[in-house]
Coordinates of C-alpha atoms in Angstrom, one line a residue:
M1494 CA 14.2 -4.0 19.7
A1495 CA 12.4 -2.3 16.8
Q1496 CA 8.9 -3.5 16.2
C1497 CA 5.7 -3.0 14.2
L1498 CA 3.2 -1.0 16.2
H1499 CA -0.5 -0.3 15.6
R1500 CA -1.9 3.2 16.2
G1501 CA -4.9 2.8 18.5
N1502 CA -5.9 0.1 20.9
E1503 CA -5.1 -2.9 18.8
G1504 CA -1.8 -4.4 17.7
F1505 CA 1.7 -4.4 19.2
G1506 CA 2.7 -2.3 22.2
P1507 CA 6.0 -0.5 22.6
S1508 CA 8.8 -2.3 24.3
R1509 CA 10.1 -0.9 27.6
P1510 CA 13.3 1.2 27.2
G1511 CA 16.4 -0.1 28.9
P1512 CA 18.6 1.9 31.2
A1513 CA 21.1 2.6 28.5
T1514 CA 20.8 5.7 26.2
P1515 CA 18.5 4.7 23.3
P1516 CA 20.3 4.3 19.9
H1517 CA 18.2 7.0 18.3
R1518 CA 19.3 9.5 20.9
R1519 CA 23.0 8.6 20.3
R1520 CA 22.4 9.1 16.6
R1521 CA 20.8 12.4 17.1
R1522 CA 23.8 13.6 19.1
G1523 CA 26.1 12.5 16.4
A1524 CA 24.0 14.1 13.8
A1525 CA 23.9 17.3 15.8
V1526 CA 27.7 17.4 15.9
L1527 CA 28.0 16.8 12.2
S1528 CA 25.4 19.4 11.5
R1529 CA 27.4 22.0 13.5
A1530 CA 30.5 21.0 11.6
G1531 CA 28.6 21.5 8.3
T1532 CA 27.4 24.9 9.5
D1533 CA 30.9 26.0 10.4
I1534 CA 32.2 25.0 7.0
A1535 CA 29.4 26.9 5.3
Q1536 CA 30.0 30.0 7.5
R1537 CA 33.7 30.0 6.8
L1538 CA 33.3 29.7 3.1
L1539 CA 30.6 32.3 3.0
S1540 CA 32.7 34.8 5.0
S1541 CA 35.7 34.3 2.7
L1542 CA 33.8 34.5 -0.5
T1543 CA 31.7 37.4 0.6
E1544 CA 34.9 39.4 1.3
E1545 CA 36.2 38.5 -2.1
A1546 CA 32.9 39.3 -3.9
M1547 CA 32.4 42.6 -2.2
N1548 CA 36.0 43.8 -2.8
P1549 CA 35.6 47.2 -4.5
L1550 CA 38.9 46.6 -6.3
K1551 CA 37.4 43.7 -8.1
S1552 CA 35.7 44.1 -11.5
P1553 CA 31.9 43.6 -11.8
S1554 CA 32.4 40.3 -13.6
S1555 CA 34.7 39.1 -10.8
R1556 CA 32.2 40.1 -8.2
A1557 CA 29.5 38.2 -10.1
R1558 CA 31.6 35.1 -10.2
G1559 CA 32.2 35.5 -6.5
L1560 CA 28.4 35.7 -5.8
R1561 CA 27.9 32.5 -7.8
R1562 CA 30.6 30.8 -5.7
I1563 CA 28.8 32.0 -2.6
G1564 CA 25.6 30.2 -3.8
A1565 CA 27.6 27.1 -4.5
A1566 CA 29.2 27.2 -1.1
L1567 CA 25.9 27.5 0.6
V1568 CA 24.5 24.6 -1.3
L1569 CA 27.5 22.5 -0.2
G1570 CA 27.2 23.5 3.4
L1571 CA 23.5 22.7 3.5
S1572 CA 24.1 19.4 1.7
A1573 CA 26.7 18.6 4.4
I1574 CA 24.1 19.3 7.1
A1575 CA 21.4 17.2 5.4
A1576 CA 23.7 14.3 4.7
S1577 CA 24.7 14.2 8.4
A1578 CA 21.2 13.3 9.5
Q1579 CA 20.7 9.6 10.1
F1580 CA 17.5 8.2 8.6
P1581 CA 15.4 7.0 10.4
D1582 CA 16.0 8.4 13.9
K1583 CA 12.4 8.0 15.0
P1584 CA 9.5 5.6 14.2
V1585 CA 8.1 5.4 10.7
T1586 CA 4.3 5.4 10.1
M1587 CA 2.7 3.2 7.5
V1588 CA -0.8 4.4 6.5
L1589 CA -3.4 1.9 5.2
S1590 CA -6.8 2.5 3.6
F1591 CA -8.5 -0.4 5.2
P1592 CA -9.4 -1.6 8.8
P1593 CA -7.6 -4.2 10.8
A1594 CA -7.9 -7.9 9.9
G1595 CA -8.2 -7.4 6.1
A1596 CA -5.6 -8.4 3.5
T1597 CA -4.0 -5.0 3.5
D1598 CA -3.7 -4.9 7.3
I1599 CA -2.3 -8.5 7.5
L1600 CA 0.2 -7.8 4.8
A1601 CA 1.3 -4.4 6.2
R1602 CA 1.8 -5.8 9.8
A1603 CA 3.8 -8.7 8.5
V1604 CA 6.0 -6.7 6.2
G1605 CA 6.2 -3.8 8.7
Q1606 CA 7.5 -6.1 11.4
E1607 CA 10.3 -7.2 9.2
M1608 CA 11.1 -3.7 7.9
S1609 CA 11.5 -2.5 11.5
K1610 CA 14.4 -4.9 11.9
T1611 CA 16.3 -3.3 9.0
L1612 CA 15.4 0.3 9.9
K1613 CA 16.1 -0.3 13.6
Q1614 CA 13.1 1.7 14.4
S1615 CA 9.5 0.9 15.2
L1616 CA 7.0 0.9 12.3
V1617 CA 3.5 2.1 13.3
I1618 CA 0.4 0.9 11.4
D1619 CA -2.2 3.6 11.0
N1620 CA -5.5 2.3 9.6
K1621 CA -7.7 4.9 7.9
P1622 CA -10.6 3.1 6.1
G1623 CA -13.4 4.6 4.1
A1624 CA -14.4 6.2 0.8
G1625 CA -13.1 3.3 -1.3
G1626 CA -9.6 3.8 0.1
N1627 CA -9.5 7.6 -0.5
I1628 CA -9.3 8.6 3.1
G1629 CA -6.1 6.7 3.8
L1630 CA -4.7 7.8 0.4
A1631 CA -5.3 11.5 1.1
A1632 CA -3.9 11.2 4.7
A1633 CA -0.7 9.7 3.4
G1634 CA -0.4 12.0 0.4
R1635 CA -0.7 15.1 2.5
A1636 CA 1.9 13.9 5.1
A1637 CA 5.3 15.6 5.3
P1638 CA 7.6 14.2 2.5
D1639 CA 10.4 13.3 5.0
G1640 CA 10.4 9.5 4.8
Y1641 CA 8.6 9.0 8.1
T1642 CA 5.2 8.4 6.5
V1643 CA 4.7 5.7 3.9
Y1644 CA 1.6 4.2 2.3
M1645 CA 0.8 0.5 1.8
A1646 CA -1.0 0.9 -1.5
A1647 CA -3.6 -1.6 -2.7
V1648 CA -2.6 -0.5 -6.2
T1649 CA -5.4 -2.2 -8.1
N1650 CA -8.0 -0.7 -5.7
A1651 CA -6.4 2.8 -6.1
A1652 CA -6.6 2.4 -9.9
I1653 CA -10.3 1.6 -9.8
A1654 CA -11.0 4.5 -7.4
A1655 CA -9.2 6.9 -9.7
A1656 CA -11.2 5.8 -12.7
A1657 CA -14.6 5.5 -10.9
Y1658 CA -14.6 8.5 -8.6
P1659 CA -14.8 12.2 -9.7
P1660 CA -11.3 13.9 -9.9
Q1661 CA -9.4 13.3 -6.6
Q1662 CA -7.4 15.8 -4.6
V1663 CA -4.8 13.2 -4.0
H1664 CA -3.7 10.7 -6.7
L1665 CA -1.5 7.6 -6.2
M1666 CA 0.5 8.2 -9.4
K1667 CA 0.8 12.0 -9.2
D1668 CA 1.3 12.6 -5.5
F1669 CA 3.5 9.6 -4.6
V1670 CA 6.7 8.0 -5.6
P1671 CA 7.3 4.2 -5.5
V1672 CA 9.4 2.6 -2.8
A1673 CA 8.9 -1.0 -3.9
G1674 CA 6.4 -3.5 -5.0
V1675 CA 5.5 -6.0 -2.3
A1676 CA 3.0 -8.6 -3.2
I1677 CA 0.1 -10.0 -5.2
V1678 CA -2.9 -10.8 -3.1
P1679 CA -5.8 -12.2 -5.3
H1680 CA -9.4 -12.2 -4.3
M1681 CA -11.6 -15.3 -4.3
L1682 CA -15.4 -15.5 -4.8
V1683 CA -16.9 -16.8 -1.6
V1684 CA -20.5 -17.6 -0.6
P1685 CA -22.2 -18.7 2.7
A1686 CA -21.8 -22.4 3.3
T1687 CA -25.6 -22.6 3.5
L1688 CA -26.1 -21.3 0.0
P1689 CA -26.9 -24.3 -2.3
V1690 CA -24.3 -23.6 -4.9
R1691 CA -20.8 -25.1 -5.5
N1692 CA -19.6 -23.3 -8.6
V1693 CA -20.0 -20.1 -10.5
S1694 CA -22.5 -21.5 -13.0
Q1695 CA -24.8 -22.7 -10.2
L1696 CA -24.5 -19.3 -8.5
V1697 CA -25.5 -17.5 -11.7
A1698 CA -28.4 -19.9 -12.2
L1699 CA -29.7 -19.3 -8.7
V1700 CA -29.6 -15.5 -8.9
R1701 CA -31.4 -15.6 -12.2
Q1702 CA -34.1 -17.8 -10.8
E1703 CA -34.7 -15.4 -8.0
P1704 CA -34.2 -11.9 -9.4
G1705 CA -34.0 -9.1 -6.8
K1706 CA -33.7 -11.5 -3.9
H1707 CA -30.0 -11.7 -3.6
N1708 CA -27.3 -9.1 -2.8
F1709 CA -23.5 -9.1 -2.8
A1710 CA -21.2 -7.7 -0.1
S1711 CA -18.1 -5.7 -0.8
Q1712 CA -15.1 -4.2 1.1
G1713 CA -16.5 -0.7 0.2
V1714 CA -17.9 1.4 -2.6
G1715 CA -15.3 1.7 -5.4
T1716 CA -13.0 -1.1 -4.1
L1717 CA -11.7 -4.0 -6.2
S1718 CA -14.1 -6.2 -4.3
H1719 CA -17.0 -4.0 -5.5
L1720 CA -15.9 -3.8 -9.1
E1721 CA -15.2 -7.5 -9.4
S1722 CA -18.9 -8.2 -8.4
E1723 CA -20.1 -5.5 -10.8
M1724 CA -18.1 -7.1 -13.6
L1725 CA -19.7 -10.5 -12.8
K1726 CA -23.1 -8.9 -12.6
A1727 CA -22.7 -7.3 -16.0
A1728 CA -21.2 -10.3 -17.7
A1729 CA -23.9 -12.7 -16.4
N1730 CA -26.7 -10.2 -16.6
L1731 CA -27.7 -10.6 -13.0
D1732 CA -30.3 -8.7 -10.9
I1733 CA -28.4 -8.5 -7.6
V1734 CA -28.0 -5.6 -5.1
H1735 CA -24.7 -4.1 -3.8
V1736 CA -24.3 -3.8 0.0
P1737 CA -20.9 -2.0 0.8
Y1738 CA -19.0 -2.3 4.0
K1739 CA -15.8 -0.7 5.3
G1740 CA -13.5 -3.6 4.8
S1741 CA -13.6 -7.4 5.0
S1742 CA -13.8 -7.6 8.8
L1743 CA -17.1 -5.9 8.8
A1744 CA -18.6 -7.6 5.8
L1745 CA -17.7 -11.3 6.6
P1746 CA -20.0 -11.7 9.6
D1747 CA -23.1 -10.8 7.5
L1748 CA -21.9 -13.0 4.6
I1749 CA -21.5 -15.9 7.0
A1750 CA -24.9 -15.3 8.5
G1751 CA -26.4 -15.4 5.0
N1752 CA -27.4 -11.7 4.8
A1753 CA -25.4 -11.6 1.6
S1754 CA -25.2 -14.2 -1.1
M1755 CA -21.6 -13.6 -2.4
M1756 CA -18.5 -11.6 -2.0
F1757 CA -15.1 -11.2 -3.7
D1758 CA -12.7 -11.1 -0.8
S1759 CA -9.0 -11.6 -0.1
I1760 CA -7.7 -15.1 0.6
P1761 CA -6.0 -14.2 3.9
A1762 CA -9.2 -12.7 5.3
S1763 CA -11.7 -15.3 4.1
M1764 CA -9.7 -18.5 4.2
P1765 CA -10.0 -19.1 8.0
H1766 CA -13.8 -19.1 7.6
V1767 CA -13.5 -21.4 4.6
K1768 CA -11.5 -23.8 6.7
A1769 CA -14.0 -23.5 9.5
G1770 CA -16.8 -24.6 7.1
K1771 CA -18.6 -21.2 7.3
L1772 CA -17.9 -20.1 3.7
R1773 CA -17.4 -21.9 0.4
V1774 CA -14.9 -20.9 -2.4
L1775 CA -16.3 -20.9 -5.9
A1776 CA -13.4 -19.4 -7.9
V1777 CA -10.3 -17.2 -7.6
A1778 CA -10.2 -13.9 -9.5
S1779 CA -6.5 -14.1 -10.4
S1780 CA -5.1 -14.8 -13.8
Q1781 CA -4.0 -18.3 -12.8
R1782 CA -4.9 -20.8 -10.1
M1783 CA -3.4 -20.3 -6.6
P1784 CA -0.9 -23.0 -5.4
M1785 CA -2.7 -23.2 -2.1
L1786 CA -6.0 -23.8 -3.9
P1787 CA -5.1 -26.0 -6.9
D1788 CA -8.6 -27.5 -7.3
V1789 CA -10.3 -24.1 -7.3
P1790 CA -10.8 -22.7 -10.9
T1791 CA -10.3 -19.1 -11.8
V1792 CA -13.4 -17.0 -12.6
E1793 CA -12.2 -17.0 -16.3
E1794 CA -12.1 -20.8 -16.3
S1795 CA -15.6 -20.8 -14.9
G1796 CA -16.9 -19.2 -18.0
L1797 CA -16.3 -15.4 -17.7
K1798 CA -13.6 -14.8 -20.4
G1799 CA -11.2 -12.0 -19.7
F1800 CA -12.0 -11.8 -16.0
R1801 CA -8.6 -11.2 -14.3
A1802 CA -7.7 -9.3 -11.1
D1803 CA -4.3 -10.1 -9.6
N1804 CA -4.5 -7.3 -6.9
V1805 CA -1.1 -5.6 -6.7
F1806 CA 0.3 -4.2 -3.4
G1807 CA 3.3 -2.0 -2.8
V1808 CA 4.8 0.7 -0.6
M1809 CA 4.7 4.4 -1.7
A1810 CA 6.0 7.6 -0.2
P1811 CA 4.7 11.2 -0.6
K1812 CA 6.2 13.0 -3.6
G1813 CA 9.3 15.0 -2.5
T1814 CA 10.6 12.4 -0.1
P1815 CA 14.5 12.7 0.0
P1816 CA 16.3 10.1 -2.1
A1817 CA 18.4 8.9 0.8
A1818 CA 15.2 8.1 2.8
L1819 CA 13.7 6.3 -0.2
E1820 CA 16.8 4.2 -0.6
A1821 CA 16.7 3.2 3.1
L1822 CA 13.0 2.3 2.8
T1823 CA 13.5 0.3 -0.3
R1824 CA 16.3 -1.7 1.3
A1825 CA 14.0 -2.4 4.3
V1826 CA 11.2 -3.5 2.0
R1827 CA 13.5 -5.8 0.1
A1828 CA 14.9 -7.4 3.2
A1829 CA 11.3 -8.0 4.5
V1830 CA 9.9 -9.4 1.3
E1831 CA 12.9 -11.8 0.9
A1832 CA 12.8 -13.1 4.4
P1833 CA 12.3 -16.9 4.0
E1834 CA 10.1 -17.4 7.0
L1835 CA 7.8 -14.5 6.1
R1836 CA 7.5 -15.7 2.5
Q1837 CA 6.5 -19.2 3.6
R1838 CA 4.1 -18.0 6.2
L1839 CA 2.3 -15.5 3.9
Q1840 CA 2.2 -17.9 1.0
E1841 CA 0.2 -20.3 3.2
Q1842 CA -2.3 -17.5 3.6
G1843 CA -2.6 -16.8 -0.1
V1844 CA -0.2 -13.9 -0.4
E1845 CA 2.6 -14.1 -3.0
L1846 CA 5.4 -11.8 -1.8
R1847 CA 7.2 -10.3 -4.8
F1848 CA 9.8 -7.5 -4.5
T1849 CA 9.7 -5.1 -7.4
P1850 CA 12.3 -2.3 -7.6
P1851 CA 11.0 1.3 -7.7
A1852 CA 11.5 2.0 -11.4
E1853 CA 9.9 -1.3 -12.4
F1854 CA 7.1 -0.9 -9.8
A1855 CA 6.3 2.5 -11.3
K1856 CA 5.6 0.8 -14.6
V1857 CA 3.4 -1.8 -12.9
V1858 CA 1.4 0.9 -11.3
D1859 CA 1.0 2.7 -14.6
E1860 CA -0.3 -0.5 -16.3
E1861 CA -2.7 -1.2 -13.5
F1862 CA -4.2 2.3 -13.8
K1863 CA -4.6 1.8 -17.6
T1864 CA -6.1 -1.6 -17.3
W1865 CA -8.7 -0.7 -14.6
A1866 CA -9.7 2.5 -16.3
R1867 CA -10.8 0.4 -19.2
A1868 CA -12.6 -2.1 -16.9
V1869 CA -14.4 0.7 -15.1
Q1870 CA -15.6 2.2 -18.4
Q1871 CA -16.8 -1.2 -19.7
A1872 CA -18.6 -2.0 -16.4
K1873 CA -20.1 1.5 -16.5
V1874 CA -19.3 2.1 -12.8
K1875 CA -19.4 5.8 -11.8
L1876 CA -19.3 6.8 -8.2
E1877 CA -20.1 10.1 -6.5

C-alpha cells in the first residue's frame, strides 16, 4: 500500500513488498511497450517523409514542405512516447523548509499520507530546515522538473524571506509553478505559563517595565514567527531581543523553561503544551478568531490595529514540470484536502484545510508577496 515516508531516521518505514510483481513494475513494462510503439511510428513516418523530401525530382518548395512534415512527425512520435509514460511510477518526494514536529511537517505528513493513496505511490517527506526557509526552497527549486519532487510551501514565510533577504538564487514565484493551495495555519502568541501575564497589554507593560531583560524566540531568522514579533516590537515600542531557532521543535523547550518570554508559533506545534499547562495563549495572529479558540482574541483585537497574518500553505513544483504530472498532483492534493476524516482531525489542531486550484492559488501567492513586502519595509527588517 502506498504511504507517506520520512527521509531519515524518523517517520514511516516502507512496507514489505508482496510476492506478486509490484504495480509500478507492471506499469513500467506497459510504458516500455507503448514507448517502443511510439518509436516505431516515428521511425516509419520519418523514413517515408525523408524519402519524399529528398526526392531530386521534387521542387525545392516541395522538399521544404517535406522537411517541415518531418519535424511535425518527430514531434508526434516523441509526444506518443511521452504520453505513454505512467505518472507516477516511483515515489514522490515532498521537500519542506522546516524540521519535524512543526506545523509545516505536521501538515505535510498528513496531506502526504492521503496523497499517496491517490497517486498509488509512496510520498517521502524530506526536511531541509535553515536560513529562514531558503535551504529547503533552493533544494526543491533545483530539483529535476519531472513531477517527482514537490515543495510544501509556507507561502507567507517565503514572501517574507523574499522581501527581507538579499536577492535569492531560487524564488518561489519565479522558479515554481502552483500545484494547489492546501491550508491556512495561523500562529498564536504564546508565553511561558510562569510569566505573570494573561493578555497582550500585560505583556507589553511587563517588557516596558524591564527593558533589555526579555527576549523572544522564533522559528528562525526571516520566518513569519520572527517578523510577527518584530511587528509587535515596533508597534509597542519594546526593548526585547530576538533569539532565533531552527523551527518550533527546537524553540519550544527553551520557551517552556522560561529562557524566552514570548513566541509566535503555529497552533499545531504549541497547543499540546498549552493543554499541558506549560504555555499560555495571549492572542492569535490571524485576521479572525479561531473556532477551536473562540475565547482567545486576535492580536488586532488586543490593540495592534492592522496586525494580520493568516499563514498560507500550498504545494508547488519546479518550473517546467510536465502538465500531465501537475494535473495528477493537483488531483491528489484535492482528494487529500477534501478527505472528511483528515479535515476534522487537522481542524482540531488549528489547521484549516482549504483546497485552492492552481490558477487561483497563483493569485493568492502573488498577493501574499505584495502584502509582506510592504510589512517588511514598514518593520524595517533587513537580513544578511
